[in-house]
Structure formats: C-alpha cells, structure tokens
Short mmCIF file of C-alpha atoms and ligand atoms in Angstrom, two decimals:
data_model
loop_
_atom_site.label_atom_id
_atom_site.label_comp_id
_atom_site.label_asym_id
_atom_site.label_seq_id
_atom_site.Cartn_x
_atom_site.Cartn_y
_atom_site.Cartn_z
CA UNK I 440 35.09 163.79 85.71
CA UNK I 441 33.75 166.98 86.34
CA UNK I 442 34.72 170.66 85.02
CA UNK I 443 33.82 173.47 86.84
CA UNK I 444 33.92 176.73 84.40
CA UNK I 445 34.67 180.05 85.83
CA UNK I 446 32.03 182.65 86.30
CA UNK I 447 32.84 184.32 83.03
CA UNK I 448 33.21 181.46 80.85
CA UNK I 449 31.67 181.86 77.43
CA UNK I 450 29.66 179.57 75.39
CA UNK I 451 32.83 178.91 73.17
CA UNK I 452 34.89 177.90 76.20
CA UNK I 453 32.22 175.49 77.12
CA UNK I 454 31.90 174.16 73.80
CA UNK I 455 35.66 173.80 73.50
CA UNK I 456 35.69 171.59 76.53
CA UNK I 457 32.71 169.32 75.22
CA UNK I 458 34.65 168.74 71.85
CA UNK I 459 37.69 167.75 73.65
CA UNK I 460 35.74 165.11 75.95
CA UNK I 461 33.77 163.82 72.85
CA UNK I 462 37.12 163.57 71.12
CA UNK I 463 38.24 160.90 73.71
CA UNK I 464 35.30 158.95 73.34
CA UNK I 465 33.50 159.98 76.06
CA UNK I 466 29.64 161.53 76.70
CA UNK I 467 29.24 164.93 78.00
CA UNK I 468 26.49 166.34 80.55
CA UNK I 469 26.28 170.25 80.43
CA UNK I 470 24.73 171.73 83.80
CA UNK I 471 24.14 175.50 83.40
CA UNK I 472 23.43 176.96 87.06
CA UNK I 473 22.98 180.44 87.78
CA UNK I 474 26.28 181.29 88.93
CA UNK I 475 28.27 178.63 86.62
CA UNK I 476 28.11 175.95 84.28
CA UNK I 477 29.73 172.71 85.31
CA UNK I 478 30.36 169.80 82.72
CA UNK I 479 30.45 166.25 83.38
CA UNK I 480 32.34 163.56 81.23
CA UNK I 481 30.64 160.22 80.99
CA UNK I 482 32.24 157.19 80.48
CA UNK I 483 35.85 155.74 81.44
CA UNK I 484 37.44 158.96 82.67
CA UNK I 485 40.80 157.66 83.54
CA UNK I 486 41.88 158.53 79.93
CA UNK I 487 41.40 162.16 80.89
CA UNK I 488 43.92 164.16 82.24
CA UNK I 489 42.98 166.77 84.69
CA UNK I 490 45.83 169.04 83.34
CA UNK I 491 44.47 168.88 79.74
CA UNK I 492 41.18 170.61 80.62
CA UNK I 493 42.44 172.99 83.41
CA UNK I 494 45.03 174.86 81.24
CA UNK I 495 41.97 175.59 78.70
CA UNK I 496 40.20 178.92 78.52
CA UNK I 497 37.43 179.42 81.21
CA UNK I 498 37.81 176.33 83.44
CA UNK I 499 38.37 176.90 86.84
CA UNK I 500 38.71 173.34 88.21
CA UNK I 501 38.80 169.79 86.82
CA UNK I 502 38.20 166.98 89.17
CA UNK I 503 38.20 163.13 89.05
CA UNK I 504 35.43 161.48 90.70
CA UNK I 505 36.75 157.82 89.97
CA UNK I 506 39.65 156.58 91.39
CA UNK I 507 42.68 156.27 89.21
CA UNK I 508 43.36 152.47 89.99
CA UNK I 509 40.42 149.99 88.97
CA UNK I 510 41.61 146.36 89.02
CA UNK I 511 43.08 146.51 92.66
CA UNK I 512 40.45 148.61 94.00
CA UNK I 513 38.14 146.99 96.43
CA UNK I 514 35.44 148.86 94.77
CA UNK I 515 35.57 146.74 91.68
CA UNK I 516 36.10 143.31 93.82
CA UNK I 517 34.40 143.91 97.29
CA UNK I 518 35.59 140.25 98.57
CA UNK I 519 38.94 139.62 99.75
CA UNK I 520 41.32 137.89 97.10
CA UNK I 521 42.90 134.93 98.58
CA UNK I 522 46.07 133.92 96.50
CA UNK I 523 47.14 130.27 96.45
CA UNK I 524 50.84 129.79 96.36
CA UNK I 525 51.19 125.81 95.74
CA UNK I 526 47.99 125.61 97.70
CA UNK I 527 48.91 127.88 100.72
CA UNK I 528 46.27 130.51 100.97
CA UNK I 529 47.42 134.18 101.52
CA UNK I 530 44.75 136.70 102.23
CA UNK I 531 42.08 134.38 103.69
CA UNK I 532 41.24 133.86 107.46
CA UNK I 533 44.74 132.31 107.80
CA UNK I 534 47.72 134.50 108.61
CA UNK I 535 50.76 133.38 106.56
CA UNK I 536 54.17 133.99 107.89
CA UNK I 537 56.94 133.70 105.19
CA UNK I 538 60.48 133.85 107.00
CA UNK I 539 63.95 133.36 105.84
CA UNK I 540 67.14 134.94 105.76
CA UNK I 541 67.89 138.33 104.15
CA UNK I 542 70.34 136.66 101.48
CA UNK I 543 71.46 133.20 100.12
CA UNK I 544 74.73 132.71 101.44
CA UNK I 545 75.66 128.98 101.33
CA UNK I 546 73.95 125.67 100.77
CA UNK I 547 74.52 125.05 104.41
CA UNK I 548 73.16 128.17 105.64
CA UNK I 549 70.31 127.46 103.57
CA UNK I 550 69.35 124.15 104.62
CA UNK I 551 69.64 124.96 108.26
CA UNK I 552 67.31 128.08 107.52
CA UNK I 553 64.78 125.83 105.75
CA UNK I 554 64.67 123.25 108.39
CA UNK I 555 64.58 126.00 111.13
CA UNK I 556 61.72 127.89 109.21
CA UNK I 557 59.80 124.67 108.81
CA UNK I 558 60.40 123.62 112.63
CA UNK I 559 58.74 127.29 113.60
CA UNK I 560 55.54 125.91 111.56
CA UNK I 561 56.32 128.82 108.71
CA UNK I 562 54.86 127.76 105.38
CA UNK I 563 56.67 129.98 103.30
CA UNK I 564 60.33 130.71 102.90
CA UNK I 565 62.08 134.00 101.91
CA UNK I 566 65.68 134.65 100.78
CA UNK I 567 67.34 137.05 98.29
CA UNK I 568 69.85 135.84 95.64
CA UNK I 569 70.18 139.34 94.14
CA UNK I 570 70.47 142.17 96.47
CA UNK I 571 69.79 145.69 96.18
CA UNK I 572 72.48 147.38 98.09
CA UNK I 573 73.18 150.71 99.06
CA UNK I 574 76.72 150.43 98.26
CA UNK I 575 78.30 148.70 95.13
CA UNK I 576 81.27 147.58 97.26
CA UNK I 577 79.21 145.46 99.75
CA UNK I 578 78.07 141.74 98.90
CA UNK I 579 75.44 141.75 96.06
CA UNK I 580 74.17 138.40 96.32
CA UNK I 581 74.88 134.84 95.09
CA UNK I 582 72.93 135.47 91.88
CA UNK I 583 72.06 132.51 89.90
CA UNK I 584 73.91 130.28 92.35
CA UNK I 585 72.23 131.26 94.86
CA UNK I 586 68.69 130.55 93.35
CA UNK I 587 70.19 127.16 92.64
CA UNK I 588 70.78 126.65 96.32
CA UNK I 589 67.62 128.40 97.54
CA UNK I 590 65.65 125.83 95.44
CA UNK I 591 67.49 122.81 96.73
CA UNK I 592 67.03 123.95 100.10
CA UNK I 593 63.31 124.77 99.99
CA UNK I 594 62.68 121.62 98.04
CA UNK I 595 64.12 119.50 100.77
CA UNK I 596 61.48 120.81 103.13
CA UNK I 597 58.47 121.26 100.64
CA UNK I 598 58.47 125.21 100.99
CA UNK I 599 57.52 127.53 98.34
CA UNK I 600 60.24 130.42 97.56
CA UNK I 601 60.06 134.16 97.93
CA UNK I 602 62.73 136.09 95.92
CA UNK I 603 63.59 139.61 94.74
CA UNK I 604 63.86 140.32 91.17
CA UNK I 605 65.64 143.07 90.30
CA UNK I 606 66.08 143.44 86.60
CA UNK I 607 63.79 142.24 83.83
CA UNK I 608 66.58 140.14 82.45
CA UNK I 609 66.55 137.97 85.38
CA UNK I 610 62.94 136.92 84.62
CA UNK I 611 63.49 133.88 82.55
CA UNK I 612 65.69 132.39 84.85
CA UNK I 613 63.28 132.96 87.82
CA UNK I 614 60.84 131.20 85.87
CA UNK I 615 63.51 128.42 85.28
CA UNK I 616 63.92 127.89 88.64
CA UNK I 617 60.04 127.93 89.51
CA UNK I 618 60.46 130.86 91.90
CA UNK I 619 56.66 130.76 93.56
CA UNK I 620 56.48 134.36 94.63
CA UNK I 621 58.32 137.14 93.15
CA UNK I 622 59.26 140.01 95.03
CA UNK I 623 59.62 143.65 93.84
CA UNK I 624 61.62 145.62 96.31
CA UNK I 625 61.05 149.06 97.73
CA UNK I 626 63.76 150.46 95.42
CA UNK I 627 61.84 148.99 92.29
CA UNK I 628 58.40 150.01 93.22
CA UNK I 629 58.19 152.29 90.53
CA UNK I 630 60.26 150.52 87.89
CA UNK I 631 57.46 150.51 85.63
CA UNK I 632 59.14 148.43 82.96
CA UNK I 633 59.58 145.52 85.75
CA UNK I 634 55.85 146.14 86.95
CA UNK I 635 54.84 145.71 83.35
CA UNK I 636 56.81 142.67 82.83
CA UNK I 637 55.70 140.64 86.04
CA UNK I 638 52.29 141.79 85.01
CA UNK I 639 52.62 139.51 82.08
CA UNK I 640 53.11 136.34 83.82
CA UNK I 641 50.85 134.78 86.35
CA UNK I 642 53.40 134.17 89.12
CA UNK I 643 52.56 136.00 92.58
CA UNK I 644 53.94 139.20 93.29
CA UNK I 645 54.99 140.81 96.37
CA UNK I 646 54.86 144.44 95.86
CA UNK I 647 56.76 146.16 98.61
CA UNK I 648 56.23 149.85 99.40
CA UNK I 649 58.42 152.60 98.20
CA UNK I 650 60.21 153.92 101.10
CA UNK I 651 58.69 157.13 100.21
CA UNK I 652 55.53 156.31 98.14
CA UNK I 653 52.29 157.45 99.27
CA UNK I 654 49.67 154.80 99.31
CA UNK I 655 47.95 156.32 96.21
CA UNK I 656 51.64 155.69 94.62
CA UNK I 657 51.82 152.28 95.85
CA UNK I 658 48.14 151.18 94.58
CA UNK I 659 48.73 152.56 91.21
CA UNK I 660 52.11 150.48 91.02
CA UNK I 661 49.82 147.76 91.60
CA UNK I 662 47.67 148.45 89.03
CA UNK I 663 50.51 148.39 86.50
CA UNK I 664 50.78 144.79 87.20
CA UNK I 665 47.25 144.27 87.38
CA UNK I 666 46.62 146.05 84.24
CA UNK I 667 48.91 143.62 82.48
CA UNK I 668 46.71 140.61 83.67
CA UNK I 669 48.27 139.39 86.46
CA UNK I 670 46.03 139.95 89.69
CA UNK I 671 48.23 137.94 92.11
CA UNK I 672 49.55 140.74 94.03
CA UNK I 673 50.40 141.27 97.64
CA UNK I 674 51.00 144.53 98.88
CA UNK I 675 53.83 144.49 101.61
CA UNK I 676 54.34 147.47 103.99
CA UNK I 677 58.06 147.53 104.93
CA UNK I 678 58.24 151.14 106.85
CA UNK I 679 58.97 154.59 105.38
CA UNK I 680 61.49 157.03 105.49
CA UNK I 681 60.53 159.98 108.00
CA UNK I 682 62.32 162.73 109.89
CA UNK I 683 63.04 159.86 112.75
CA UNK I 684 66.55 158.40 112.99
CA UNK I 685 66.11 156.21 116.04
CA UNK I 686 65.28 152.95 113.78
CA UNK I 687 65.52 152.03 110.34
CA UNK I 688 62.28 153.04 109.09
CA UNK I 689 58.75 153.80 110.59
CA UNK I 690 56.49 150.94 110.13
CA UNK I 691 53.13 152.44 108.86
CA UNK I 692 50.68 150.58 110.77
CA UNK I 693 48.20 152.88 109.68
CA UNK I 694 48.57 151.69 105.95
CA UNK I 695 47.21 148.28 107.01
CA UNK I 696 43.57 149.32 107.77
CA UNK I 697 43.75 151.95 104.91
CA UNK I 698 45.14 149.60 102.21
CA UNK I 699 42.50 146.78 103.15
CA UNK I 700 39.61 149.45 102.85
CA UNK I 701 40.91 150.33 99.50
CA UNK I 702 42.13 147.12 98.01
CA UNK I 703 40.87 143.23 98.03
CA UNK I 704 44.11 142.30 97.52
CA UNK I 705 46.47 140.62 100.55
CA UNK I 706 48.28 143.21 102.78
CA UNK I 707 51.74 141.72 104.74
CA UNK I 708 54.07 143.65 106.76
CA UNK I 709 57.87 143.21 106.88
CA UNK I 710 58.63 144.07 110.68
CA UNK I 711 62.50 143.19 109.85
CA UNK I 712 63.15 146.09 107.27
CA UNK I 713 60.82 148.42 109.33
CA UNK I 714 62.58 148.40 112.80
CA UNK I 715 65.80 147.25 111.26
CA UNK I 716 66.66 145.28 114.96
CA UNK I 717 65.72 142.25 115.76
CA UNK I 718 64.54 142.96 119.40
CA UNK I 719 61.87 145.03 117.65
CA UNK I 720 60.72 142.55 115.33
CA UNK I 721 58.20 140.85 117.65
CA UNK I 722 56.40 143.79 118.87
CA UNK I 723 56.03 145.12 115.03
CA UNK I 724 54.87 141.86 114.09
CA UNK I 725 52.34 141.63 116.72
CA UNK I 726 51.24 144.97 116.00
CA UNK I 727 51.00 144.24 112.36
CA UNK I 728 48.81 141.21 112.89
CA UNK I 729 46.59 143.02 115.48
CA UNK I 730 46.06 145.71 112.99
CA UNK I 731 44.73 143.19 110.32
CA UNK I 732 47.90 142.43 108.24
CA UNK I 733 47.17 139.03 106.06
CA UNK I 734 51.02 138.00 106.85
CA UNK I 735 54.54 138.86 107.78
CA UNK I 736 57.87 138.71 105.88
CA UNK I 737 60.35 138.29 108.42
CA UNK I 738 64.19 137.71 108.40
CA UNK I 739 65.72 134.82 110.22
CA UNK I 740 69.17 133.60 109.93
CA UNK I 741 70.44 130.22 111.79
CA UNK I 742 73.23 132.36 113.10
CA UNK I 743 72.21 136.23 112.90
CA UNK I 744 75.70 137.45 113.87
CA UNK I 745 77.32 135.43 110.95
CA UNK I 746 74.85 136.91 108.41
CA UNK I 747 76.21 138.52 105.37
CA UNK I 748 73.49 141.08 105.03
CA UNK I 749 71.16 142.63 107.66
CA UNK I 750 72.61 140.79 110.73
CA UNK I 751 71.18 142.98 112.97
CA UNK I 752 67.36 142.42 112.18
CA UNK I 753 67.39 138.74 111.56
CA UNK I 754 65.69 136.73 114.34
CA UNK I 755 67.20 133.47 115.52
CA UNK I 756 65.35 129.77 114.70
CA UNK I 757 64.27 130.00 118.52
CA UNK I 758 63.01 133.76 118.24
CA UNK I 759 60.96 132.86 115.32
CA UNK I 760 59.62 129.78 117.02
CA UNK I 761 58.48 132.05 119.99
CA UNK I 762 56.88 134.66 117.66
CA UNK I 763 54.92 132.47 115.99
CA UNK I 764 53.36 131.30 119.44
CA UNK I 765 52.54 134.91 120.04
CA UNK I 766 51.06 135.31 116.72
CA UNK I 767 48.80 132.36 117.06
CA UNK I 768 47.21 133.88 120.08
CA UNK I 769 46.81 137.33 118.47
CA UNK I 770 45.33 135.85 115.17
CA UNK I 771 42.90 133.83 117.25
CA UNK I 772 41.55 136.76 119.08
CA UNK I 773 40.72 138.16 115.54
CA UNK I 774 39.14 134.66 114.44
CA UNK I 775 41.98 133.88 112.21
CA UNK I 776 44.72 131.06 112.33
CA UNK I 777 48.00 131.03 111.62
CA UNK I 778 48.87 127.33 110.18
C1 LIG C 1074 64.50 142.49 101.35
O1 LIG C 1074 63.31 142.29 101.61
O2 LIG C 1074 65.33 141.69 101.14
C2 LIG C 1074 64.64 143.86 100.93
C3 LIG C 1074 65.90 144.18 100.34
O3 LIG C 1074 63.77 144.62 101.44
P1 LIG C 1074 63.41 145.91 100.90
O4 LIG C 1074 63.23 146.10 99.33
O5 LIG C 1074 62.01 146.51 101.74
O6 LIG C 1074 64.31 147.23 101.13
MN1 LIG C 1075 67.23 142.61 104.33
#
C-alpha cells in the first residue's frame, strides 16, 4: 500500500502513519519529494485497510497496490488449474458440459434425465434438490429424498452429480450422499459463512455469480472458499441483472475473458438462467464456448412442459444432443474438445 501525504502534512503526521504500519508488522519506506511525502508499506498489505489511513491527519490518499485476492489470482498461479471430478477434467483443453433438470422431481424423471444426459455425450449431471425460490409458496425442492433420487439415477449412468447447497446444516447430508460438486447459487454468493464451510472440505465448488455482483466481489467470494483450504473452485457466470427486461438476465460474455485473465480457476457459463428461454440457450452456449468458457451448466428436462421449475428454459433431450454437436465444432476451432 502507498500512502500519499498532503503538501502541508507535518513530520508528526508522517511519524503517526509509520507507527501504524509498523504496528501491523509491516516494513515502511518513506520517500520525501520536493512537493510531498509518499509512504510505502512493505509486506503483505492485505491486512491494511485504506480507510484506516485515509482518516488520519495529513493523508491525501491511500492506495492498495496488490489485488485483494491472492490464492485465486493468476498472478500467484500462472497455469490454468484443472479440477478433476471423479476423473473428469474441468478447466483444461476439454470443454465440459453439465446438464440436467432444474429440480429433482421423481425417480422416473431423474432416470430419464440421466439417460438423456448420457446419450448426449454429457459427462456430468445437474439437479437441484434444495431450491432457492423467489416465492415461499412455490415448490421448494424435494430435499433429502431428492438427493437420494438423484444419486440413484446418476449412479445408474455413472455420472457425477452437481447440486446446490443452500444452508451449512445440509453439508453433512451432502457428504453422506457423496455429492461430487457443490453448487453455491447466485443468491448465496456472498453468504460468507456458507463459503467458509465449503472452504473446509475438498469437494469441488461451483460458485455462481451474484446477480448484481461485480467481478471483484465474485473473486473475493471465491477467495473466502480458497482461504479455508479448498482450492477446487469453478466460477459460473449465469447472467446479471440490468435495466433490460426482454430476457431473464444479461449473459455477461465479457466476464469470461476478464475472469480467465484474473484467475487460474475454471470458468463456466449457465446459459439457461441467463436467457431464461430454451430457444436462447444454443446461441448463448455457442457464444460462451467461443469466448473461452471451460464448460457449461445447462438445464435439460425429459419433458420441459411438465417441469416443476424453470420449464421455459429447459432444453429437451434432442435439443441437448444437437447443441453438443454444435459445440464440438466451435471447441474444435479453438483447439479444444468436448468429451
Ligand atoms: C440453479 O442453477 O438451479 C439456480 C437456482 O441458479 P441461480 O443460482 O444461478 O439462480
Ligand atoms: Mn433453474
């Protein structure tokens, strides 16, 4: 951090700043120019808060030089991280698709979904057992019975499962069912206690972007998980809220290259919650892969019009299969493959 003093700052003001930096265990470098004095803090400046200096006498401005996130930053880990989910790589040269229904409904629906996922050549399956719904009066998910149905259906096709965790109290149950990837939903991106808990285990975590979160807030949320020791984090762009009302959310395609530059961790895209309509999903998926996404999280239902949740945005099995073919072409141009 560097602290720029006012022209009229006194030696006492400078001494007070130096003392405060040293109190935090950091070194100090004082540079006295002809116009003003600049003080540099030497060491891990993340523990210093700009505000704690800007309110002190004689200070004009305090500036961080390092990024506030560390473990997730590419600066600290230049190579792409590949996360292995039961042997399936996410984040490398393969583009990985995760597909399945919005919600776990019935054993029959899950069995049909799992076989459609498999038939399309998709290697990981999604499905929500605990659903974060806007209204408390709508279907809230099938809960633990849903996890049981999901596990059985996915095991029959040997597919790893991805499902949303809403509450730390559900974590032991998720571990019992061997959930392969834990999804933290958009509404919980800044539920810091939840982030800390999933930071203590080593199950891969998909961290969805908060619907109004900046990239920097999102990276900091991931840093919460990483700081606990779990570095298996996958970012998922799912559309952000803007002034536009013609579609559910705005897919922030720009976030893909920006995140890929800022972090070594995989970045995937959820085109379903972005567009909110099944007909938009292929176009958004193609855009995401073309922009460098490492994978997709797509909603697919064996019979979309019967879906209990997000029926409008679910692809049917045939549409998923067609999409996979299109994505193979795009991935190929980029020197990547889809399993
Ligand atoms: C979901 O993937 O089922 C979901 C609820 O998504 P989001 O958290 O992005 O709204
Ligand atoms: Mn959904």
